[in-house]
Amino acid sequence: MDANPTLDQLQVFIAVAESGSFSAASRLLNRAQSVVSYTIANLETQLEIQLFDRAGARQPKLTEAGRAMLMDARRIVADLQIMRSRAKSITQGLEAEITLAVSVMVPADAVVSQLREFREKFPSVALNLSVGELGMVMGQVISGRAGIGIGGALLKQDDSLIAERIGHSYLLPVAAPDHPLVKLNRTLTLADVRDETQLVVTDASGLTAGRNFNVLSYKIWRISDIATKYQLIKGGLGWGGLPASLVLDDIRNGDLVALDIDAYEQGQYPIYALRKASNPPGPAGQWLIESFAAKLSLCPNHDDLPELLKQEPERTYWQAAE
């Protein structure tokens, strides 16, 4: 018959191992020492392993097998505690899991900061996170693959969605320091950029099909994601718009140069919290929305760029406005 140790046996085993003796464990557990010894003996019989070496020493010592079993026992007890915590949270109305879609336009340092707080405040709530470009956030929420979306422009009217504007970001046209556009060293006209390769991210969601945003060049390379576009621009393979939060440090360090293009629209990129009207968030989801709103409301405007570039590198994008 397979061994089937009980939770009580495992907890007694851990108590003996951590306290160093049967007598200390009995005091810790408020049980008779004989009961503790009997419990350990039964556990050893079930596992067919000697957990403690009791010969020739005043205090029992873990055997090599006992040390290995102790790791397993701790993991099993910890997993059960998590299960209990999650069950308690569910009965109190807390979500068991949240699926979150975040736009690349949301500053990464703000995402890390808020999810760190989320983990500390809601340790029993599992999180599924996806990050993407353009229409991905709205598409994920519409399809039901995400319960909450942070970011993304409202690309079409959809009465099934509730959209709350919670902040903004903006794109900066940039190029590598040795790019021909940078060497012109002046405000750039539409004619200047027409024949220079522009890198443009394609929208996998399909929600922006047939629409171009700030596409000015005749020569276009279409890229699947922002991360690749960023690396190609840094490598001097073209110019393009990138989230300000992503490139501010590169501009400060001289690895990228912000381009002054008179035809490039420099308006704010609004960031929304999106969800389906039929799927209201629970306590953890509502906390996430309110928390992101508090942080993203601090994001500076494009007009603040000269001052932002003077900030110390250790200051984050959204902290600059605090």
Coordinates of C-alpha atoms in Angstrom, one line a residue:
M1 CA 0.0 0.0 0.0
D2 CA 1.3 3.5 -0.8
A3 CA 2.2 5.7 2.1
N4 CA -0.5 8.2 3.0
P5 CA 0.8 10.4 5.7
T6 CA -1.6 12.8 7.4
L7 CA -1.2 16.5 7.7
D8 CA -0.9 16.1 11.5
Q9 CA 2.0 13.7 11.1
L10 CA 3.8 16.1 8.8
Q11 CA 3.3 19.0 11.1
V12 CA 4.6 17.0 14.1
F13 CA 7.6 15.9 12.0
I14 CA 8.4 19.5 11.1
A15 CA 8.0 20.5 14.8
V16 CA 10.5 17.9 16.0
A17 CA 13.0 18.7 13.2
E18 CA 12.9 22.4 13.8
S19 CA 12.8 22.4 17.7
G20 CA 15.6 19.8 17.9
S21 CA 13.9 17.3 20.2
F22 CA 10.7 15.3 21.0
S23 CA 10.3 17.1 24.3
A24 CA 10.7 20.6 22.8
A25 CA 8.2 19.6 20.1
S26 CA 5.7 18.3 22.7
R27 CA 5.9 21.7 24.5
L28 CA 5.5 23.6 21.2
L29 CA 2.5 21.5 20.2
N30 CA 1.1 21.2 23.7
R31 CA 1.0 17.4 23.5
A32 CA 2.5 14.6 25.6
Q33 CA 6.0 13.6 24.5
S34 CA 4.8 10.0 24.1
V35 CA 2.1 11.2 21.6
V36 CA 4.8 13.0 19.6
S37 CA 7.1 9.9 19.6
Y38 CA 4.2 7.7 18.6
T39 CA 3.2 10.0 15.7
I40 CA 6.8 10.0 14.4
A41 CA 7.1 6.2 14.7
N42 CA 3.8 5.8 12.7
L43 CA 5.1 8.2 10.0
E44 CA 8.3 6.3 9.7
T45 CA 6.4 3.0 9.4
Q46 CA 4.2 4.4 6.6
L47 CA 7.1 5.9 4.7
E48 CA 9.3 2.8 5.4
I49 CA 12.1 5.3 6.2
Q50 CA 13.9 6.2 9.4
L51 CA 13.6 9.9 9.8
F52 CA 15.6 10.4 13.0
D53 CA 18.8 8.7 14.3
R54 CA 18.0 8.2 18.0
A55 CA 21.1 6.1 18.9
G56 CA 24.0 7.4 20.8
A57 CA 22.8 11.0 21.1
R58 CA 20.8 13.0 23.6
Q59 CA 18.9 14.7 20.9
P60 CA 17.5 12.9 17.8
K61 CA 19.2 13.8 14.5
L62 CA 17.7 13.8 11.1
T63 CA 18.9 11.1 8.9
E64 CA 19.9 11.8 5.3
A65 CA 16.5 10.5 4.2
G66 CA 14.9 12.6 7.0
R67 CA 16.4 15.8 5.6
A68 CA 15.0 15.0 2.2
M69 CA 11.6 14.2 3.6
L70 CA 11.6 17.4 5.6
M71 CA 11.8 19.5 2.4
D72 CA 8.8 17.7 1.0
A73 CA 6.9 18.0 4.3
R74 CA 7.4 21.8 4.4
R75 CA 6.3 22.2 0.8
I76 CA 3.1 20.1 1.3
V77 CA 2.2 22.0 4.5
A78 CA 2.9 25.4 2.8
D79 CA 0.8 24.4 -0.3
L80 CA -2.1 23.4 2.0
Q81 CA -1.9 26.8 3.8
I82 CA -2.1 28.6 0.4
M83 CA -5.1 26.4 -0.5
R84 CA -6.8 27.3 2.8
S85 CA -6.0 31.0 2.3
R86 CA -7.4 30.9 -1.3
A87 CA -10.6 29.1 -0.2
K88 CA -11.1 31.7 2.6
S89 CA -10.6 34.5 0.1
I90 CA -13.1 33.1 -2.3
T91 CA -15.8 32.7 0.4
Q92 CA -15.2 36.4 1.2
G93 CA -15.7 37.4 -2.4
L94 CA -12.1 37.7 -3.5
E95 CA -11.2 36.5 -7.0
A96 CA -9.3 33.3 -7.3
E97 CA -7.6 34.6 -10.5
I98 CA -7.2 37.8 -12.5
T99 CA -6.4 38.0 -16.2
L100 CA -4.8 41.3 -17.0
A101 CA -3.8 42.8 -20.4
V102 CA -1.4 45.8 -20.3
S103 CA -0.3 48.0 -23.2
V104 CA 3.3 48.6 -23.9
M105 CA 2.5 52.3 -23.6
V106 CA 2.1 51.8 -19.8
P107 CA 5.5 52.6 -18.2
A108 CA 7.1 49.4 -17.2
D109 CA 8.3 50.7 -13.9
A110 CA 4.7 51.6 -13.0
V111 CA 3.6 48.0 -14.0
V112 CA 6.3 46.4 -11.8
S113 CA 5.5 48.7 -8.9
Q114 CA 1.8 48.1 -8.9
L115 CA 2.1 44.3 -9.4
R116 CA 4.6 44.2 -6.5
E117 CA 2.0 45.9 -4.3
F118 CA -0.7 43.6 -5.7
R119 CA 1.3 40.5 -4.8
E120 CA 1.7 41.7 -1.2
K121 CA -1.9 42.7 -0.8
F122 CA -3.5 39.7 -2.5
P123 CA -1.1 36.8 -2.1
S124 CA -3.8 34.2 -2.8
V125 CA -5.0 35.7 -6.1
A126 CA -3.3 34.2 -9.2
L127 CA -2.4 36.6 -12.0
N128 CA -2.3 36.0 -15.7
L129 CA -0.5 38.9 -17.5
S130 CA -0.2 39.6 -21.2
V131 CA 1.5 42.7 -22.7
G132 CA 1.1 43.9 -26.3
E133 CA 0.7 46.7 -28.8
L134 CA -2.0 48.8 -30.3
G135 CA -5.4 47.0 -30.3
M136 CA -4.3 44.0 -28.3
V137 CA -5.6 45.3 -24.9
M138 CA -9.1 46.1 -26.3
G139 CA -9.2 42.9 -28.3
Q140 CA -8.3 40.8 -25.3
V141 CA -11.1 42.3 -23.2
I142 CA -13.7 42.1 -25.9
S143 CA -12.9 38.4 -26.5
G144 CA -13.0 37.6 -22.8
R145 CA -9.4 36.5 -22.8
A146 CA -8.7 39.3 -20.3
G147 CA -11.0 40.5 -17.5
I148 CA -9.2 43.8 -17.2
G149 CA -7.3 45.9 -19.7
I150 CA -4.9 48.7 -18.9
G151 CA -3.9 51.0 -21.8
G152 CA -4.8 51.0 -25.5
A153 CA -6.8 53.6 -27.4
L154 CA -10.5 53.0 -27.9
L155 CA -10.3 51.9 -31.5
K156 CA -14.0 51.3 -32.0
Q157 CA -17.2 51.9 -30.2
D158 CA -18.4 48.9 -28.2
D159 CA -21.3 49.2 -25.9
S160 CA -20.3 46.0 -24.1
L161 CA -17.2 47.7 -22.7
I162 CA -16.8 50.1 -19.8
A163 CA -13.8 52.4 -20.4
E164 CA -12.4 54.7 -17.8
R165 CA -9.6 57.1 -18.7
I166 CA -6.9 56.7 -16.0
G167 CA -3.8 58.4 -17.4
H168 CA -1.8 59.0 -20.5
S169 CA 1.5 58.4 -22.2
Y170 CA 3.0 59.7 -25.5
L171 CA 5.2 58.5 -28.3
L172 CA 8.6 60.1 -29.2
P173 CA 10.1 59.9 -32.7
V174 CA 13.7 58.7 -32.2
A175 CA 16.7 57.5 -34.1
A176 CA 20.2 56.4 -33.3
P177 CA 22.9 59.1 -32.9
D178 CA 24.5 58.3 -36.3
H179 CA 21.2 58.3 -38.3
P180 CA 21.1 60.7 -41.3
L181 CA 18.1 62.5 -39.8
V182 CA 20.0 63.3 -36.6
K183 CA 22.9 64.6 -38.5
L184 CA 20.7 67.3 -40.1
N185 CA 20.6 68.9 -36.6
R186 CA 17.4 70.9 -37.2
T187 CA 13.7 70.7 -37.2
L188 CA 12.8 68.0 -39.8
T189 CA 10.2 68.6 -42.5
L190 CA 8.0 65.9 -44.2
A191 CA 10.4 65.9 -47.1
D192 CA 13.3 65.1 -44.9
V193 CA 11.8 61.9 -43.5
R194 CA 10.0 60.7 -46.7
D195 CA 12.9 58.7 -48.0
E196 CA 14.2 57.4 -44.7
T197 CA 13.1 54.0 -43.5
Q198 CA 10.4 54.2 -40.8
L199 CA 9.9 51.3 -38.5
V200 CA 6.2 50.6 -37.7
V201 CA 4.6 48.1 -35.4
T202 CA 1.8 46.0 -36.9
D203 CA -1.4 45.3 -34.9
A204 CA -1.9 41.5 -34.4
S205 CA -5.5 42.2 -33.1
G206 CA -6.6 43.5 -36.5
L207 CA -8.6 46.3 -34.8
T208 CA -6.4 49.0 -36.6
A209 CA -6.4 47.4 -40.0
G210 CA -6.3 50.0 -42.7
R211 CA -5.3 52.7 -40.3
N212 CA -1.8 54.3 -40.0
F213 CA -0.7 56.4 -37.0
N214 CA 2.1 58.9 -37.7
V215 CA 3.4 56.9 -40.7
L216 CA 5.3 59.6 -42.7
S217 CA 7.9 57.7 -44.8
Y218 CA 7.6 56.0 -48.1
K219 CA 10.0 53.3 -47.0
I220 CA 8.4 51.3 -44.2
W221 CA 9.5 48.2 -42.3
R222 CA 6.7 46.6 -40.4
I223 CA 7.6 45.0 -37.1
S224 CA 5.6 42.6 -34.9
D225 CA 6.4 44.1 -31.5
I226 CA 7.8 47.2 -29.7
A227 CA 10.8 45.4 -28.3
T228 CA 12.1 44.4 -31.7
K229 CA 11.4 47.9 -33.1
Y230 CA 13.3 49.4 -30.2
Q231 CA 16.4 47.3 -30.8
L232 CA 16.3 48.0 -34.6
I233 CA 16.1 51.7 -34.0
K234 CA 19.0 51.6 -31.6
G235 CA 20.9 49.6 -34.2
G236 CA 20.5 52.4 -36.7
L237 CA 18.1 50.6 -39.1
G238 CA 15.5 53.2 -39.2
W239 CA 13.5 55.8 -37.2
G240 CA 10.2 55.6 -35.5
G241 CA 8.0 56.4 -32.5
L242 CA 8.6 54.7 -29.2
P243 CA 6.9 55.1 -25.8
A244 CA 8.5 58.0 -23.9
S245 CA 8.8 55.8 -20.8
L246 CA 10.9 53.3 -22.8
V247 CA 13.4 55.7 -24.3
L248 CA 14.0 58.6 -21.8
D249 CA 17.0 57.0 -20.3
D250 CA 18.5 56.2 -23.8
I251 CA 18.0 59.9 -24.8
R252 CA 19.7 61.0 -21.5
N253 CA 22.6 58.6 -22.2
G254 CA 23.0 59.6 -25.8
D255 CA 22.0 56.1 -27.1
L256 CA 19.0 57.6 -28.9
V257 CA 18.1 61.1 -30.1
A258 CA 14.6 62.6 -30.0
L259 CA 13.7 63.9 -33.5
D260 CA 11.9 67.2 -33.9
I261 CA 9.5 66.5 -36.9
D262 CA 7.0 69.2 -37.6
A263 CA 4.6 66.7 -39.2
Y264 CA 4.7 64.2 -36.3
E265 CA 1.7 64.5 -34.1
Q266 CA 2.9 64.8 -30.5
G267 CA -0.4 64.5 -28.7
Q268 CA -1.0 62.5 -25.6
Y269 CA -1.8 58.8 -25.9
P270 CA -4.7 58.2 -23.5
I271 CA -4.6 55.1 -21.3
Y272 CA -7.9 53.5 -20.2
A273 CA -9.0 50.8 -17.8
L274 CA -11.2 48.5 -19.8
R275 CA -13.6 45.8 -18.8
K276 CA -16.8 44.2 -19.9
A277 CA -20.0 45.7 -18.4
S278 CA -21.2 42.1 -17.8
N279 CA -18.0 41.3 -15.8
P280 CA -17.5 43.7 -12.9
P281 CA -14.2 43.3 -11.1
G282 CA -14.0 41.9 -7.6
P283 CA -12.0 43.5 -4.8
A284 CA -8.6 42.6 -6.2
G285 CA -9.5 43.7 -9.7
Q286 CA -10.9 47.0 -8.5
W287 CA -7.8 47.6 -6.4
L288 CA -5.7 47.1 -9.5
I289 CA -7.7 49.6 -11.6
E290 CA -7.6 52.2 -8.8
S291 CA -3.9 51.6 -8.2
F292 CA -2.9 52.0 -11.8
A293 CA -5.1 55.1 -12.0
A294 CA -3.3 56.7 -9.1
K295 CA 0.1 56.0 -10.6
L296 CA -0.6 56.8 -14.2
S297 CA -2.2 60.2 -13.3
L298 CA 1.3 61.2 -12.4
C299 CA 2.7 60.7 -16.0
P300 CA 4.2 63.9 -17.4
N301 CA 3.2 65.5 -20.7
H302 CA 5.2 65.9 -23.8
D303 CA 5.8 69.6 -23.0
D304 CA 7.7 68.4 -19.9
L305 CA 10.3 66.6 -22.0
P306 CA 13.1 69.2 -21.6
E307 CA 12.7 69.0 -17.9
L308 CA 12.4 65.2 -17.8
L309 CA 15.8 64.9 -19.6
K310 CA 17.4 66.8 -16.8
Q311 CA 16.1 64.4 -14.2
E312 CA 18.5 61.9 -12.5
P313 CA 18.4 58.5 -14.3
E314 CA 17.2 56.8 -11.2
R315 CA 13.9 58.7 -11.2
T316 CA 11.2 56.9 -13.0
Y317 CA 9.0 58.3 -15.8
W318 CA 5.9 58.7 -13.6
Q319 CA 7.8 59.8 -10.5
A320 CA 9.1 62.8 -12.4
A321 CA 5.8 64.5 -12.0
E322 CA 5.3 63.9 -8.3

